[in-house]
Short mmCIF file of C-alpha atoms and ligand atoms in Angstrom, two decimals:
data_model
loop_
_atom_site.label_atom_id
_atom_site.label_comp_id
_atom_site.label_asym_id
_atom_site.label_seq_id
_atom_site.Cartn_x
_atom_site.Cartn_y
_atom_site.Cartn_z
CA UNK A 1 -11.88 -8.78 -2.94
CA UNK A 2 -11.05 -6.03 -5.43
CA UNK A 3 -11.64 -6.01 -8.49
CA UNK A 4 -10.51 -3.99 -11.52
CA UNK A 5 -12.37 -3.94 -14.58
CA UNK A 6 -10.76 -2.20 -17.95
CA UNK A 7 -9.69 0.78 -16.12
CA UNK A 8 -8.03 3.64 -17.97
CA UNK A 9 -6.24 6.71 -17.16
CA UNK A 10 -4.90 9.11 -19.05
CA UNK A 11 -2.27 12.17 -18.64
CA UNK A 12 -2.67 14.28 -21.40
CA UNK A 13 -1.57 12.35 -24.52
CA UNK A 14 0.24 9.83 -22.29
CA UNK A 15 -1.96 6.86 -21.76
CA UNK A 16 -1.00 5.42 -18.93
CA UNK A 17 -3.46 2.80 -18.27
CA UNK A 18 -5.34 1.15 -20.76
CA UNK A 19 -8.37 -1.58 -20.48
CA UNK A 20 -6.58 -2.81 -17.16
CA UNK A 21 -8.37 -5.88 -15.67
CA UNK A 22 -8.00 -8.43 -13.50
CA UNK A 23 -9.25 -9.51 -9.69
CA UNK A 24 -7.32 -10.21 -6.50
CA UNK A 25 -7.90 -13.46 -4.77
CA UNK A 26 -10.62 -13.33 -1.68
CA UNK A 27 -8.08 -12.94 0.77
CA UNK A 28 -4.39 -13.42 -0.50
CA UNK A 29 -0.88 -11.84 -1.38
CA UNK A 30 -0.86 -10.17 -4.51
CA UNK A 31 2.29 -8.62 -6.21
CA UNK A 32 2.30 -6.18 -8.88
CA UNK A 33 5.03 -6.17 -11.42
CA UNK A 34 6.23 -4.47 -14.06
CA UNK A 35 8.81 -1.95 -15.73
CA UNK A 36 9.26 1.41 -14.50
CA UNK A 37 6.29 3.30 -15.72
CA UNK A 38 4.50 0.47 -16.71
CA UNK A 39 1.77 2.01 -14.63
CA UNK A 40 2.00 0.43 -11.67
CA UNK A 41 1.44 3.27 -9.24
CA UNK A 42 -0.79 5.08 -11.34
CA UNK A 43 -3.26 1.98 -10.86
CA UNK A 44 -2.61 2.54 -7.15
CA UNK A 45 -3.54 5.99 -7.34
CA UNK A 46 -6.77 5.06 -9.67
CA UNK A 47 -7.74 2.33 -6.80
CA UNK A 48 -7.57 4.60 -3.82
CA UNK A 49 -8.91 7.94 -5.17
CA UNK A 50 -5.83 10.23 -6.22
CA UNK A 51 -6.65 10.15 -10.04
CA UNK A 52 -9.67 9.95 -11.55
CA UNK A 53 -9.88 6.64 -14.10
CA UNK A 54 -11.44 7.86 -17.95
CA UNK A 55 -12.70 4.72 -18.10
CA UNK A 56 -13.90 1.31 -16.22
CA UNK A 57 -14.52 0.85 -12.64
CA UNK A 58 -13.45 -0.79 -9.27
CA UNK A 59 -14.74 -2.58 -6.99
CA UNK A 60 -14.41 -3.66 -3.59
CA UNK A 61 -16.66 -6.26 -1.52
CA UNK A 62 -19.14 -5.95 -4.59
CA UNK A 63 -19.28 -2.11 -4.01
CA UNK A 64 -18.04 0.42 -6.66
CA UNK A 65 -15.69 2.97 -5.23
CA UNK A 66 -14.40 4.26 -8.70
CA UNK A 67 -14.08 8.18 -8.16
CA UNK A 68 -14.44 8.16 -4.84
CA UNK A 69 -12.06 10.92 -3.19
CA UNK A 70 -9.51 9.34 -0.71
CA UNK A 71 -11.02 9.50 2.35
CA UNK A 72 -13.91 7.44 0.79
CA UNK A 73 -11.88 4.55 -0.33
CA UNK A 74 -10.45 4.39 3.12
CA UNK A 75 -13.33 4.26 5.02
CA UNK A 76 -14.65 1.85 2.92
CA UNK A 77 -11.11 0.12 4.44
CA UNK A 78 -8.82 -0.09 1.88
CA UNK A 79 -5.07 1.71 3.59
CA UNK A 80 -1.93 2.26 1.22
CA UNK A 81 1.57 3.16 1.60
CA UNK A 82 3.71 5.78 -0.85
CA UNK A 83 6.34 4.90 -2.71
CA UNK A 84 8.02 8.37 -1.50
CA UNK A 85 7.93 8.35 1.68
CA UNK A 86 4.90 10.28 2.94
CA UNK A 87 5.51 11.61 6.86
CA UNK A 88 5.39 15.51 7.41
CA UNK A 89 8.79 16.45 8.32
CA UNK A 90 8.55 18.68 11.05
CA UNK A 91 6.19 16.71 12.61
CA UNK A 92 7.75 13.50 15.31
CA UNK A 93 6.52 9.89 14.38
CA UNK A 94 4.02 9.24 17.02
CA UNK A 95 2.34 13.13 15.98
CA UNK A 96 2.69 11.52 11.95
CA UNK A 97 1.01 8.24 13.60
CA UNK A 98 -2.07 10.70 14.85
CA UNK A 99 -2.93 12.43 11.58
CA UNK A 100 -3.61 8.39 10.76
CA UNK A 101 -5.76 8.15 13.59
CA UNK A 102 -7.58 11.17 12.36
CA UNK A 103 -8.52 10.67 9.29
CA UNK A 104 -10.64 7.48 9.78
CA UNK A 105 -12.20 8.13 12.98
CA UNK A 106 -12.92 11.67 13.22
CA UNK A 107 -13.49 12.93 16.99
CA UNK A 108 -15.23 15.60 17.71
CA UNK A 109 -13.26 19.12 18.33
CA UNK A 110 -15.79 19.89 20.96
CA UNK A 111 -15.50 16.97 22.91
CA UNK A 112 -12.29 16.99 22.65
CA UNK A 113 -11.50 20.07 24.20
CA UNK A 114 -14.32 19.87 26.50
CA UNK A 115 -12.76 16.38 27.70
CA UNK A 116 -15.32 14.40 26.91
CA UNK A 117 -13.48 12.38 24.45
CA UNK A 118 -10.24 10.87 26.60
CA UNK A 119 -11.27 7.31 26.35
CA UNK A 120 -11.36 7.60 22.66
CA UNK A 121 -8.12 9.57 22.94
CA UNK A 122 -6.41 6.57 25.37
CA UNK A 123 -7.85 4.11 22.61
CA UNK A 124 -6.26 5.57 20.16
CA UNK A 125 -3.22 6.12 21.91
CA UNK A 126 -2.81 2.42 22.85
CA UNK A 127 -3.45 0.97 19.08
CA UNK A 128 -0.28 3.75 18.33
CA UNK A 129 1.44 2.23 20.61
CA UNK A 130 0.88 -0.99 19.12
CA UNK A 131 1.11 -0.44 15.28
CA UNK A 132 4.94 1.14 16.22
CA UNK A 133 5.55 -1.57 18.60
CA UNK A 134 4.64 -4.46 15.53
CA UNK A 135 6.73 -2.39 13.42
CA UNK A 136 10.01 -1.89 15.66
CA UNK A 137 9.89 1.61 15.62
CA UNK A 138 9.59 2.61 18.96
CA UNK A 139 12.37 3.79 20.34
CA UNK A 140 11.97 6.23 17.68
CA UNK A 141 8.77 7.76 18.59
CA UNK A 142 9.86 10.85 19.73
CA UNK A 143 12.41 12.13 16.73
CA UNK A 144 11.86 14.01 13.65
CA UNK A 145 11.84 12.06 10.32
CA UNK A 146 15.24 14.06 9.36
CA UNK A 147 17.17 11.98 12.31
CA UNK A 148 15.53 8.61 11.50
CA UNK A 149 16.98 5.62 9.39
CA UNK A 150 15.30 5.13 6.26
CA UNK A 151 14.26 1.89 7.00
CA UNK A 152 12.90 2.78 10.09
CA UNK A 153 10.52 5.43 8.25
CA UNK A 154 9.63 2.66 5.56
CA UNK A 155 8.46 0.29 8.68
CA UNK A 156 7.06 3.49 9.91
CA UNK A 157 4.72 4.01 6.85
CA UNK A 158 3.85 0.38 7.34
CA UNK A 159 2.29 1.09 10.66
CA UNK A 160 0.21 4.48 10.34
CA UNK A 161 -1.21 2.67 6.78
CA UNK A 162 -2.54 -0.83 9.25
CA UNK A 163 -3.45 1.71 12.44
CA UNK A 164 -7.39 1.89 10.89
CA UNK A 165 -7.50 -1.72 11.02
CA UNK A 166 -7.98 -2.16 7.01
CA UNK A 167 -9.68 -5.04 5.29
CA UNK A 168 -7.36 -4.76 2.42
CA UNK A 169 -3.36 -2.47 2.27
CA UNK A 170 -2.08 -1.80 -0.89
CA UNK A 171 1.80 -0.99 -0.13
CA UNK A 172 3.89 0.79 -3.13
CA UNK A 173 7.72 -0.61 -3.35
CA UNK A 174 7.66 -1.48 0.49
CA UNK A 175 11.32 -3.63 0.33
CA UNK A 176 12.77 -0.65 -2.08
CA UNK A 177 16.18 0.58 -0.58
CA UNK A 178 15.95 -1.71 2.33
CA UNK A 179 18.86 -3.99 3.26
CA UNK A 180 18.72 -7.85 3.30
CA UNK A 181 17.88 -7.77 6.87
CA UNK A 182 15.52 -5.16 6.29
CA UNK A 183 13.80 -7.10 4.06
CA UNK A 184 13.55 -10.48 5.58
CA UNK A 185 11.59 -8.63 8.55
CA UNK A 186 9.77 -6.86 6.49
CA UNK A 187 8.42 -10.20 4.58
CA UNK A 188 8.21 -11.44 8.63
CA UNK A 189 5.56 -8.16 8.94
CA UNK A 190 4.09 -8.51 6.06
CA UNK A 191 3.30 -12.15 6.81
CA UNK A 192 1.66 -11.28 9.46
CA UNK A 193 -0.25 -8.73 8.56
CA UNK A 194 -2.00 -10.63 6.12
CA UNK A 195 -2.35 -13.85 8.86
CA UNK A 196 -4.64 -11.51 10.45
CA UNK A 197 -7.23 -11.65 7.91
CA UNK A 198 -5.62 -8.58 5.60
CA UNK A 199 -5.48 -8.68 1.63
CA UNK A 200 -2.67 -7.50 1.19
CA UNK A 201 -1.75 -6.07 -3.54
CA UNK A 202 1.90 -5.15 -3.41
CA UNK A 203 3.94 -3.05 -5.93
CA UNK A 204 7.51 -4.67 -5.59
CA UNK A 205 10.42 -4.98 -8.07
CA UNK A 206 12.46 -7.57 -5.93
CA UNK A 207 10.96 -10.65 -6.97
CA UNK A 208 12.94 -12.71 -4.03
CA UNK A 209 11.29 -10.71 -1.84
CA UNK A 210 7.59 -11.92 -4.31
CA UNK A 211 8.11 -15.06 -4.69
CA UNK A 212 8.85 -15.27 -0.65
CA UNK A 213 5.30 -14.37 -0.12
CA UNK A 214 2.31 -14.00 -3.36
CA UNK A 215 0.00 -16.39 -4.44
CA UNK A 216 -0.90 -14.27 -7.14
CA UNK A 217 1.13 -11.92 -9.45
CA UNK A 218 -0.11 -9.49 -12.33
CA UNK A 219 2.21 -8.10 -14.63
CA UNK A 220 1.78 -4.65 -16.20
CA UNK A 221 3.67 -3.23 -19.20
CA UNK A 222 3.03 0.28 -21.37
CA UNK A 223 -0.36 0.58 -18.91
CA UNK A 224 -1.63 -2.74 -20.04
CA UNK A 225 -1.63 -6.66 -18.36
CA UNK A 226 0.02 -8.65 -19.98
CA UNK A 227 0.62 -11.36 -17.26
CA UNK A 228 -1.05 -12.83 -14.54
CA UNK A 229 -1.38 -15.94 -12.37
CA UNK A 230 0.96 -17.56 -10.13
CA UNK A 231 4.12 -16.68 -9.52
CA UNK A 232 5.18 -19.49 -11.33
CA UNK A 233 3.14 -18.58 -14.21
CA UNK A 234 4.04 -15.56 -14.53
CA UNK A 235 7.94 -16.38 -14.14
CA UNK A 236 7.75 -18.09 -16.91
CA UNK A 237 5.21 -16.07 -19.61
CA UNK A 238 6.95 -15.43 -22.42
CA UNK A 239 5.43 -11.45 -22.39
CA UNK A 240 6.34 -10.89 -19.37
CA UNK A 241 10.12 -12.41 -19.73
CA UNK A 242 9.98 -10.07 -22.87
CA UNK A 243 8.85 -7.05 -21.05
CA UNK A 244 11.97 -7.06 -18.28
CA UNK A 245 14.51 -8.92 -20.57
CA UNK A 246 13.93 -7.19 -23.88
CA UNK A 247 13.39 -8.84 -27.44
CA UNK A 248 16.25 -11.06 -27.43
CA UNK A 249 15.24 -14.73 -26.43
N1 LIG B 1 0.68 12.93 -12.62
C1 LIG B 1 1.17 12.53 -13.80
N2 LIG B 1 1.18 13.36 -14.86
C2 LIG B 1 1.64 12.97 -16.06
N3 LIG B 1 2.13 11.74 -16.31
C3 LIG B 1 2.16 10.86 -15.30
C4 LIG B 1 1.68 11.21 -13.99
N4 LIG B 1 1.83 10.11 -13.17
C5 LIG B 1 2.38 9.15 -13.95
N5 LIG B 1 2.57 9.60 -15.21
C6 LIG B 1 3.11 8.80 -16.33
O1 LIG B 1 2.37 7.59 -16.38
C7 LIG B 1 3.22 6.49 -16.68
C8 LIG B 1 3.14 5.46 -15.55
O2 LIG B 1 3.77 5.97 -14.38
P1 LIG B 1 3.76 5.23 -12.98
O3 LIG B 1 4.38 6.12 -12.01
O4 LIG B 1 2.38 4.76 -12.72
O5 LIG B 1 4.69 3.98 -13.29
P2 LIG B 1 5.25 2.86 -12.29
O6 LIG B 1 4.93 1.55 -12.92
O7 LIG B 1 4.78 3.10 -10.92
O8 LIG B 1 6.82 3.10 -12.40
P3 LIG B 1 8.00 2.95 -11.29
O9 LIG B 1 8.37 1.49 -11.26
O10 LIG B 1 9.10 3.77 -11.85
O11 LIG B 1 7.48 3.46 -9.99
C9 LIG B 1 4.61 7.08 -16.88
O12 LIG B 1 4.79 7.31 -18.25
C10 LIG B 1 4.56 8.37 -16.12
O13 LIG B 1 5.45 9.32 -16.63
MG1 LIG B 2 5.68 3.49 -9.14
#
């Protein structure tokens, strides 16, 4: 479970989040709403270790991460996705899908090129295999991200973010610029992901695409909550209609 409790960040003058609590449910689908800059990403960035909160903390499984660098809240098993696509261009998908594999396990150099390590380099070239294979990306292996479709590289992102086997993914506008299609298998993925015992706290603007899959939704505006609950709930708060429909009724 993560929990959030009063977290603040600051840029500058700009507050950007301010006293921001609330907890995800033990294992569940969480969504994220809000207006654009409402914060949303920022609290995704204060979670997993790219900015530094001025205030409050966060939790995960009962233990604090707050300013923990990156690599920190990962091994500790919490995986994310960008909302900008983040794949090293030169680089083909399965290398991208490596630098993944990297990060969380890290093999030893010398055992590597002493060949000591190719089990551990066949394990980890099997669970590749697998994350592209869940993802339908494949047949695309091989290219460059400049030749791929850009829903192919979203699903892509999906994979290298579940290849470390995380307890919890946090995924950043995963359905944004997808097609209908797109986004019915994506929900199908996402589903399943979280069927195998992932908690899954999703930024997302299409709220078919929400109310298709989380029990729980929090709703941020100006860097504060001002909604959350179900997604029923939270439909129907009169802040939160506010926030998205303005100050006529
Ligand atoms: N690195 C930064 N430096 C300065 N200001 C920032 C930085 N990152 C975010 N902000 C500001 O913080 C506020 C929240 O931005 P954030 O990107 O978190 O919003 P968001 O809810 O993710 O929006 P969107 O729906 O457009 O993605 C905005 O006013 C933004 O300009
Ligand atoms: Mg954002």
């Amino acid at each position: 479970m993560l929990s959030i409790n009063n977290i603040g960040v600051s840029f500058g003058g700009v507050r950007a989040l301010n006293e921001v609590t609330f907890e995800t449910p033990e294992s569940g689908i969480t969504a994220l709403i809000g207006p654009n800059g409402a914060g949303k990403t920022t609290l995704f960035n204060a979670i997993t270790g790219f900015v530094d909160p001025t205030d409050g903390n966060v939790s995960f499984d009962g233990e604090n991460i707050t300013g923990n660098v990156p690599e920190n809240v990962f091994m500790h098993g919490i995986s994310r996705t960008f909302q900008n696509l983040n794949i090293i261009p030169e680089l083909t998908l399965r290398q991208n899908m490596y630098l993944g594999f990297i990060g969380k396990e890290k093999p030893s150099a010398l055992k590597t090129i002493t060949g000591m390590n190719r089990g551990y380099w066949k394990s980890a070239e099997e669970r590749i295999d697998e994350c592209m294979e869940f993802v339908n990306v494949t047949d695309y292996a091989e290219m460059t991200p400049d030749s791929i479709p850009y829903g192919v590289l979203k699903n892509f992102e999906l994979a290298r973010a579940i290849l470390s086997k995380p307890k919890m993914l946090l995924l950043d506008e995963p359905a944004a610029g997808l097609n209908l299609t797109e986004k019915e298998n994506l929900a199908e993925m996402v589903q399943k992901i979280y069927s195998k015992g992932v908690s899954i706290l999703m930024v997302e603007h299409d709220m078919q695409f929400i109310s298709s899959l989380a029990e729980y939704v929090v709703c941020l505006n100006f860097g504060e909550v001002i909604g959350k609950g179900t997604y029923q709930e939270v439909r129907e708060n009169k802040e939160v209609l506010r926030a998205y429909l303005g100050d006529d009724d």
